Each structure stands twice: as C-alpha cells, then as structure tokens.
Short mmCIF file of C-alpha atoms in Angstrom, two decimals:
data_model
loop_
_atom_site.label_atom_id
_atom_site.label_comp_id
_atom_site.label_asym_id
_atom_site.label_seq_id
_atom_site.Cartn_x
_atom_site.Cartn_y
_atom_site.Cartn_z
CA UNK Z 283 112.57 65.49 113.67
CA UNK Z 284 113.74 64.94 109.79
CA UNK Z 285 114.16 68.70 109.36
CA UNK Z 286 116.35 69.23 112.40
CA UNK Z 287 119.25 66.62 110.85
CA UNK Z 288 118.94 68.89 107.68
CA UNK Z 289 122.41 70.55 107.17
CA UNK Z 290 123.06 74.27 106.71
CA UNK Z 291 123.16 73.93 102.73
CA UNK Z 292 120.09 71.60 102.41
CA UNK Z 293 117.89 74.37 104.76
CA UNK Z 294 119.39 77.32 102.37
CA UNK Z 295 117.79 74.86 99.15
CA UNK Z 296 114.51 75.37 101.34
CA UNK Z 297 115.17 79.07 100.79
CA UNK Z 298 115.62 78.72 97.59
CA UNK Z 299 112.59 76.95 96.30
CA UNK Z 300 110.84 80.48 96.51
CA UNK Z 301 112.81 83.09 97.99
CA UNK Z 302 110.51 85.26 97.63
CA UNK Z 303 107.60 83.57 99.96
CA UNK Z 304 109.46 81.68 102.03
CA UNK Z 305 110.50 84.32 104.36
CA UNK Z 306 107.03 85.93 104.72
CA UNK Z 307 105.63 82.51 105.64
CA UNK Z 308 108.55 82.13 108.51
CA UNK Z 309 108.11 86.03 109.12
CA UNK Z 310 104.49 84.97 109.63
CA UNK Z 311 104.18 81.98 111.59
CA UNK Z 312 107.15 82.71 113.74
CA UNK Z 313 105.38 84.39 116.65
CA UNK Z 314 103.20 80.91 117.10
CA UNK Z 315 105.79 78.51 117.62
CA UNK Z 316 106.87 76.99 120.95
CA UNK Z 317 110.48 77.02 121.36
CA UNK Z 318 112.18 73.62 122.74
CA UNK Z 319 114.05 74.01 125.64
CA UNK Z 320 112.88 76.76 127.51
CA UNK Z 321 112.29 76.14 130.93
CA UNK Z 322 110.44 79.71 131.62
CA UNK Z 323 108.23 82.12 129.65
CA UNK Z 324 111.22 84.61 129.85
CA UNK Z 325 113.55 81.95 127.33
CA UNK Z 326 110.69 81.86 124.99
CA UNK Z 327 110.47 85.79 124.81
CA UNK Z 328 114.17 85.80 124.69
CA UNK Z 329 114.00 82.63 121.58
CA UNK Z 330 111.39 85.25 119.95
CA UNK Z 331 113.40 88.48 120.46
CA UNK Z 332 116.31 86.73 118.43
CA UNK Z 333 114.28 85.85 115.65
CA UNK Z 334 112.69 89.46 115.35
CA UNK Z 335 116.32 91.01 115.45
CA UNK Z 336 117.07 88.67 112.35
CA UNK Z 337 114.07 89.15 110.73
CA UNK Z 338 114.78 92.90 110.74
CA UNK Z 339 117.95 92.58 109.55
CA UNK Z 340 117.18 90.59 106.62
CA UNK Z 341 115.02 93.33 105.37
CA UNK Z 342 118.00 96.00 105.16
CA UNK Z 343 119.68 93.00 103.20
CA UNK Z 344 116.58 92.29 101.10
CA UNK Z 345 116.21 96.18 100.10
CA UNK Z 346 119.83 96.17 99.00
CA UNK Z 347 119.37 93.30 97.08
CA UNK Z 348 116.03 94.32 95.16
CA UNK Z 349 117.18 97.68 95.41
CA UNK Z 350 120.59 98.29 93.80
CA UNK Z 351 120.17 94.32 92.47
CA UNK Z 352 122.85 92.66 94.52
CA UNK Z 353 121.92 89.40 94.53
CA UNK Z 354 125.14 87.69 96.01
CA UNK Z 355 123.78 88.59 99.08
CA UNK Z 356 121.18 86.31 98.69
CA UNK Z 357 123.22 83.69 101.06
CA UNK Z 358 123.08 86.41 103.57
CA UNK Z 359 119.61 87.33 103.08
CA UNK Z 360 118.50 83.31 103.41
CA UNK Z 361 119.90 82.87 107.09
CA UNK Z 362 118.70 85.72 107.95
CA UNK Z 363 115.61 85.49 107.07
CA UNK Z 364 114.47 82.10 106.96
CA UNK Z 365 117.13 79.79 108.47
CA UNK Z 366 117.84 81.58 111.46
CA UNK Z 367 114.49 82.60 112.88
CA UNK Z 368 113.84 79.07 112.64
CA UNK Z 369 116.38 77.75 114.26
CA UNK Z 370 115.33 80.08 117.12
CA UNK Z 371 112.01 79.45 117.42
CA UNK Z 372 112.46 75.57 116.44
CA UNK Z 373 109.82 73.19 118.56
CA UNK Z 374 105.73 73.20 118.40
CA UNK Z 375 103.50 75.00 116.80
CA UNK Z 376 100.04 76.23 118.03
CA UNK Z 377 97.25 76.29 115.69
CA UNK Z 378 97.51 76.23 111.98
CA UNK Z 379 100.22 77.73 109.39
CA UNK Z 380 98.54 81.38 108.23
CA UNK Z 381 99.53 82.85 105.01
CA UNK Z 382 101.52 85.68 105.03
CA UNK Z 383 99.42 88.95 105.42
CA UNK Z 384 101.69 91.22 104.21
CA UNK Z 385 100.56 90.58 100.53
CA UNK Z 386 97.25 92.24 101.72
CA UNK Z 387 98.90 94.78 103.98
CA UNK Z 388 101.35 95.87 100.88
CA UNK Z 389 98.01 96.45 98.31
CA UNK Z 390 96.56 98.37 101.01
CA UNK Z 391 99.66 100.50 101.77
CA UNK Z 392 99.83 101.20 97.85
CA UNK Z 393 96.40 102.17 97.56
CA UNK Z 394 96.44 104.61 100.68
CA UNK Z 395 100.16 106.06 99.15
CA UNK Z 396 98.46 106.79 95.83
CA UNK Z 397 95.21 108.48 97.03
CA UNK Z 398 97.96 110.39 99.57
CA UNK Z 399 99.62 111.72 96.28
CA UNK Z 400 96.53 112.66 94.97
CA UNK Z 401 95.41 114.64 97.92
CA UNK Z 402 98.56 116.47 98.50
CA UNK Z 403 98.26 117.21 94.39
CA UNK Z 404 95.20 119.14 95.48
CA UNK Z 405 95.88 120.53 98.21
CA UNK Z 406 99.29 121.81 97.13
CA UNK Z 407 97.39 124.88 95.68
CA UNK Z 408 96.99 126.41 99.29
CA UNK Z 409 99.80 124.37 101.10
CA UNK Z 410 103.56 123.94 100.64
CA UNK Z 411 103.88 120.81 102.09
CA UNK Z 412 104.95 116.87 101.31
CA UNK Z 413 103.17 113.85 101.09
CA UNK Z 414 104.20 113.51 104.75
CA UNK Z 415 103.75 116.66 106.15
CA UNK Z 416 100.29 116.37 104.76
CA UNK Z 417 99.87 112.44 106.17
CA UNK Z 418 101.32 113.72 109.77
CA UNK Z 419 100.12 117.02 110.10
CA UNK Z 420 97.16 118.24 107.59
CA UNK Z 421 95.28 115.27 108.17
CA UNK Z 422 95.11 115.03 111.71
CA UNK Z 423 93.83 118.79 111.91
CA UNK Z 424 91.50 118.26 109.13
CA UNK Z 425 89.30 115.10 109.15
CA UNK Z 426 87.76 116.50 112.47
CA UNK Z 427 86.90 119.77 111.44
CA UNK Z 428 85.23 118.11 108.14
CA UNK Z 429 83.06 115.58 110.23
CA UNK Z 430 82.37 117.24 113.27
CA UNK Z 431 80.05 119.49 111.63
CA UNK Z 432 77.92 116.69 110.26
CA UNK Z 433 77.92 115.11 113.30
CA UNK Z 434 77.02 118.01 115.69
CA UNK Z 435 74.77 119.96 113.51
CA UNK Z 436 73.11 117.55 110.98
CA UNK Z 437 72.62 118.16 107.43
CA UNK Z 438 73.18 122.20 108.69
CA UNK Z 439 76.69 121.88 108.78
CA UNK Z 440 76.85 120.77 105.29
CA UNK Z 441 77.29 124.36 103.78
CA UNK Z 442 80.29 124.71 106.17
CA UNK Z 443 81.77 121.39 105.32
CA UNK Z 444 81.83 121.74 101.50
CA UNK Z 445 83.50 125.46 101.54
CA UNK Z 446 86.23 124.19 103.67
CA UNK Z 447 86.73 121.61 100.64
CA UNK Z 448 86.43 123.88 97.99
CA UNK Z 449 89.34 126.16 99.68
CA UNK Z 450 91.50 123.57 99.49
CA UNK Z 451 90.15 122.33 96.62
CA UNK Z 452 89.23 118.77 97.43
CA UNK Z 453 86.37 116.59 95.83
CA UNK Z 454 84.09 113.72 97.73
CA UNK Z 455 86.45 111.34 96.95
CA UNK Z 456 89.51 113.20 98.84
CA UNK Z 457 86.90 113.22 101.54
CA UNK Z 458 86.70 109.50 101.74
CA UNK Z 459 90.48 109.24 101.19
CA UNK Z 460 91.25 111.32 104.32
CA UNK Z 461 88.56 110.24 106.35
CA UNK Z 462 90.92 106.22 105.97
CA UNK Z 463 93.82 108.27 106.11
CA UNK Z 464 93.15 109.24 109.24
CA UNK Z 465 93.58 106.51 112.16
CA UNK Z 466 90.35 107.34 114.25
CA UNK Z 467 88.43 108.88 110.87
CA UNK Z 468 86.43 105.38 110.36
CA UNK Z 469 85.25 105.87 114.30
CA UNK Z 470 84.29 109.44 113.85
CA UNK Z 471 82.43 109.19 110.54
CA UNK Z 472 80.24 106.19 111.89
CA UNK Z 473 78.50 108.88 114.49
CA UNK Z 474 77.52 110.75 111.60
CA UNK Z 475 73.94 109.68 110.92
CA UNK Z 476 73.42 108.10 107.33
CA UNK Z 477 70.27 110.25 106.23
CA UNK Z 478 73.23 112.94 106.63
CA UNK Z 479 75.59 111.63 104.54
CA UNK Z 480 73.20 110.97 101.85
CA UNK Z 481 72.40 114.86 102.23
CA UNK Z 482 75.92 115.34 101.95
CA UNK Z 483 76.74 113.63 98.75
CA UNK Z 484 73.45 114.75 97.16
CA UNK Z 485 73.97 118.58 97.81
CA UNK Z 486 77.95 118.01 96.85
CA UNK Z 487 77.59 116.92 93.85
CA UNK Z 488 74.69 119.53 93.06
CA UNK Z 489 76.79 122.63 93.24
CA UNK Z 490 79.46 123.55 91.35
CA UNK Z 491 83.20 123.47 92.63
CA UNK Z 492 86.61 125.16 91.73
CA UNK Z 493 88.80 123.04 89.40
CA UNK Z 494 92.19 122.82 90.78
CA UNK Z 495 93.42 122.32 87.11
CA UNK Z 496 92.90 122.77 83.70
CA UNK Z 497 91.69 120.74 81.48
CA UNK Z 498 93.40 119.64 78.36
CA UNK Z 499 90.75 120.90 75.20
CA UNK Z 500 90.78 124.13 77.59
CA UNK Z 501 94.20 124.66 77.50
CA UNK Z 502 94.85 123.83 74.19
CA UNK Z 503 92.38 126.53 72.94
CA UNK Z 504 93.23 129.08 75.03
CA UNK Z 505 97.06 128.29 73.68
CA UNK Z 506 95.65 129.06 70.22
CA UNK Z 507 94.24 132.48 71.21
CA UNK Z 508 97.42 133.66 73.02
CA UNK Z 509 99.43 132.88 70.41
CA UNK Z 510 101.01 135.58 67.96
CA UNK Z 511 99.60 135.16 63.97
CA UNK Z 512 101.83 133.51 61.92
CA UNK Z 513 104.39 135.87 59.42
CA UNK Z 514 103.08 135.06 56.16
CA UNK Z 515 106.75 135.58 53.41
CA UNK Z 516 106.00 138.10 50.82
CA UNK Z 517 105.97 135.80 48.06
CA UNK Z 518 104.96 138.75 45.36
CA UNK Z 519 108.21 138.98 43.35
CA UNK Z 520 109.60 135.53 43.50
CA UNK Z 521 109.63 133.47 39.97
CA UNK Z 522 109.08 129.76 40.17
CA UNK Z 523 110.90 127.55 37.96
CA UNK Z 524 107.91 124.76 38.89
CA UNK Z 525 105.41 126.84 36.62
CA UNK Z 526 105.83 124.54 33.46
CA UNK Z 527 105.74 121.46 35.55
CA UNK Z 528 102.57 122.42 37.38
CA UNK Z 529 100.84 123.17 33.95
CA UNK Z 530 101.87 119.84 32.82
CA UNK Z 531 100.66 117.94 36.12
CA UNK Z 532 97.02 119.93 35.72
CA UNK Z 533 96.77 118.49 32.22
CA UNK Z 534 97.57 115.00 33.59
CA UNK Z 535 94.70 115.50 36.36
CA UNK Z 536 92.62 116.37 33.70
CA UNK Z 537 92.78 113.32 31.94
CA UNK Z 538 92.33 111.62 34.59
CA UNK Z 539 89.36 113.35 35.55
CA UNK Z 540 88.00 112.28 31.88
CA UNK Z 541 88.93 108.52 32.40
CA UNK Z 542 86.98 108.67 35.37
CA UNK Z 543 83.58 109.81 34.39
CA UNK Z 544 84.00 107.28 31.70
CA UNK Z 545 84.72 104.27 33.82
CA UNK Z 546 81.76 106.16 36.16
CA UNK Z 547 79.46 105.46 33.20
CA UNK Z 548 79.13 101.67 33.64
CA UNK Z 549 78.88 101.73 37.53
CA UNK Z 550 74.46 101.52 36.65
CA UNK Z 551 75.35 98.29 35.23
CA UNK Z 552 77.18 96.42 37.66
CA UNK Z 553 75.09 93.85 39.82
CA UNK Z 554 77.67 94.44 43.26
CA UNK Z 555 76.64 97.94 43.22
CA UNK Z 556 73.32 99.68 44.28
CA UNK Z 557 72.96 103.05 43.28
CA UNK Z 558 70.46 105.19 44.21
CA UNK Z 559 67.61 106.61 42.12
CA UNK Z 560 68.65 110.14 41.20
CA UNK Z 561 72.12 108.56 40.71
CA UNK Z 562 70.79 105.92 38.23
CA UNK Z 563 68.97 108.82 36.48
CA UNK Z 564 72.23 110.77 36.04
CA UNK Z 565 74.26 108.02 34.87
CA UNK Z 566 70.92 106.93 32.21
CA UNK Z 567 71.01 111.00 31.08
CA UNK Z 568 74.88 110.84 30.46
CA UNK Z 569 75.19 107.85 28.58
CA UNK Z 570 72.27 109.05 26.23
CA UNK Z 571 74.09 112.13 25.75
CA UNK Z 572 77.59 109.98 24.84
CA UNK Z 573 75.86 107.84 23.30
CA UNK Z 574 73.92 110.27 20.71
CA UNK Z 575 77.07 112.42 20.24
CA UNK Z 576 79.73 108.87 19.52
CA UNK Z 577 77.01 108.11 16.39
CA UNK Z 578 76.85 111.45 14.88
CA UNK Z 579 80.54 111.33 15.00
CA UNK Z 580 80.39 107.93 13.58
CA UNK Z 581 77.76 109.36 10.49
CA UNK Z 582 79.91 111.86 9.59
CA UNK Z 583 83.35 109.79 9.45
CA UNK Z 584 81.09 107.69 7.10
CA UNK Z 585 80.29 110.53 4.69
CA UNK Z 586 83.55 111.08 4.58
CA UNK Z 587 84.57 107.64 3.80
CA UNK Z 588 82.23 107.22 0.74
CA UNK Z 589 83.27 110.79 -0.57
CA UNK Z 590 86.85 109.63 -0.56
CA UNK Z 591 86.01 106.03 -1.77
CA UNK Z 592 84.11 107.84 -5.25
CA UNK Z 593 86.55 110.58 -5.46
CA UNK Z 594 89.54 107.69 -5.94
CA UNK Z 595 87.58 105.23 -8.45
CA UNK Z 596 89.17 105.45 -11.74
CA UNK Z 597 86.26 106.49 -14.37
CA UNK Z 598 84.97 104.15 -16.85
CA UNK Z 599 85.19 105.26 -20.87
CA UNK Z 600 82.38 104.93 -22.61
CA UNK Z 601 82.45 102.79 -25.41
CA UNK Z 602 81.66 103.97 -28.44
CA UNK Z 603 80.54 102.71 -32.04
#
C-alpha cells in the first residue's frame, strides 16, 4: 500500500499532526489488526506481543516528557508509540477503527480518585491509613458488612447499617462511593431489594449524624470567645497636640451641616424627586419658618436704612422775611 513506501521521517510527520491522539488511536486499534506474513496464530501473538512491549515503553517516555517537560524525547516517544506498533501489526484490519477509550476510562479514574480522597478524609478520624490502604484494604472489609445487612434482614438492618457509618463518620454519598469502589459492590447492592433502599435513604437522612468537621461561622465564633480581651493603653495623662485641629475640623462639619439643610430645602421642588408625605410636610414647615425669619431680618435692616438716610440729610434753613 501507499503508507508502507512512507519513509521513517514522513510516518514520524503522522505523529506529529496530533501527538497527543495519535498514539491512543494506534494503542486502540492495535489488537484488531491482522499481521501480514504470519503463517500461524503463534506469529500473530508474537507480531502483537512486540507492539504491547513498545506501547509500554512509550508510556515511561511519555511520563518523562509531560512530567519533568522533556520534550526532545518526543522522537523517541513517536516510534515508540505510534510507528513501531504499526509496523508490527502492519496488514488487515477487522471491523471498524474505535476511538480511543481511554478518554472515558481517564474521567472515570479521576472521579473514583477524588471521591477516594474524600472518603479517606472521613474516615481518617478513626483510621491511620492512605488513600491506598483504604482502596486495598478498608474497602474490601467494609462494603459487605454495610450491604449485607440490608440484604439479609430488610429494612431491620438499617439501624445497624447507619451506626457503622456514623463511627466512621461517613454520609450516603460515601456509601455510594464505596459501594463503586468496590469491584463486586454493584453485584451485591443489586440483591438488596429497592423498597429497602428507599427505607434506607429516607430514615438516613431523618436522623441526625456526627460532623466529622467544623464548620467555618462555627469556628470563627467560637475563635472569638476563646480569645483573651484586648489591652486597652491608659490614655488618661497623655496631651494631644491634635486638640486645636480637631476643634477647627468640628467647625468645618458644622458648616457643612448648615449648607446641607439649606440645599435640603429645595429637594420638595424638584420634579426627579418624589418625596414622601410627612417629608413634604417637613420641608413646607421649614421653609415657612426661614422664610418668616429672612423678612423680619429684612424689616429691620430697612429701619435701619431710613434712620441712617434722615440722620445724614443736611437740614434746610428756613427762610425768613
């Protein structure tokens, strides 16, 4: 075919166009392919046990290279991984081109690693033990003893079931992490009958359980009451030089507090405003008030005006004959 005239260099540029998917596709599909060539079945077991060995080894290359980011062994990594599992396996192929399930497998791994942590978190209260020792040997002895009491004796193993959670403090969610966790817990739990697990998760989440942790408002407040009073300074015989300049800054704020009721008193008459009733009253009262005081202040100035106004006219001699 085209692709076996392809040189080494032009089958690496196959590698190349997406290194990344590339060798899960050959990874993949490898398994189907019929070797040319092989006169037995024990050649084409042999052709397949070569490709698996390279295969392998490509993924100590490929964690060195994503791990500590040496990516001049990408060359490496290509043959290894792509160019020569299929020069092994090179011939037919049965059935159609899959894509690679690993992309599934890897989301699933992730999820079951995180609600691992999350369990061992719990547990860890009772337990000194690692994520694996947990995964290997916890698990194992404990997804048995939490289903074969629903199974066996009905919704009257429930009591027994939920203490044994609450001593390791675990929650109905741990439950259903363990019972996947476990590699025959999917089998097991299916003999439970489902009026029993709907007992189960209705009397669960009726009672109340021990909190592994505490919460954050909690521990904030109880912070506050364990903590010592604060050491007020004895402040009784120390002079501040500030005085003058505080007495000066309260005089400011209380002119400002006089420009501002004035510029309050035309808010009633401003159409993008709606003030309230007992607000309008108020503002009607103390502009009456201004408003009475400003003229009697104005009649007296006047007084005043004309008194000075006949006290400076010269007088006028009377004529006389």
């Amino acid at each position: 075919t085209e692709n076996m005239r392809l040189s080494f260099s032009d089958k690496l540029d196959l590698y190349y166009s997406d290194f990344s998917i590339v060798p899960l596709f050959v990874q993949e599909n490898y398994i189907d392919n019929r070797p040319s060539g092989c006169e037995s079945s024990l050649e084409v077991f042999d052709r397949l046990s070569m490709a698996a060995d390279l295969i392998s080894e490509s993924d100590i290359v490929d964690s060195k290279l994503r791990g500590s980011q040496q990516w001049g062994l990408m060359p490496l990594h290509a043959a290894l991984s792509s160019v020569g599992p299929a020069f092994h396996v090179s011939g037919g192929h049965d059935g159609m081109y899959r894509f690679p399930g690993w992309l599934g497998q890897n989301s699933k791994s992730s999820k079951l690693s995180r609600m691992l942590r999350d369990v061992q978190t719990h547990m860890r209260l009772r337990v000194s033990a690692d994520k694996t020792e947990i995964r290997k040997s916890y698990i194992p002895a404990l997804v048995p003893e939490l289903i074969s009491p629903l199974a066996t004796q009905g919704a009257g193993g429930i009591s027994d079931v939920v203490s044994l959670m609450d001593h390791y403090y675990l929650t109905k969610d741990h439950f259903d992490a363990m019972v996947e966790l476990h590699l025959d817990g999917e089998r097991m739990y299916k003999e439970v009958p489902a009026a029993v697990k709907s007992a189960f998760t209705r009397e669960y989440n009726k009672l109340n359980h021990p909190v592994a942790f505490q919460t954050v408002a909690n521990a904030a407040a109880s912070k506050a009451a364990s903590a010592p009073a604060s050491l007020k300074p004895d402040m009784e015989d120390v002079i501040d030089d500030d005085d003058d300049a505080a007495v000066a800054v309260n005089d400011e704020g209380d002119e400002e507090d006089e420009e501002e009721d004035q510029s309050s008193d035309g808010l009633d008459k401003d159409v993008l405003i709606k003030m309230p009733a007992k607000a309008k009253a108020g503002l009607a009262s103390r502009a009456e008030s201004n408003g009475s005081s400003s003229s009697t202040r104005g009649r007296g100035r006047g007084r005043g005006a004309k008194a000075a106004s006949a006290t400076s006219q010269p007088r006028k001699k009377r004529k006389t004959t």
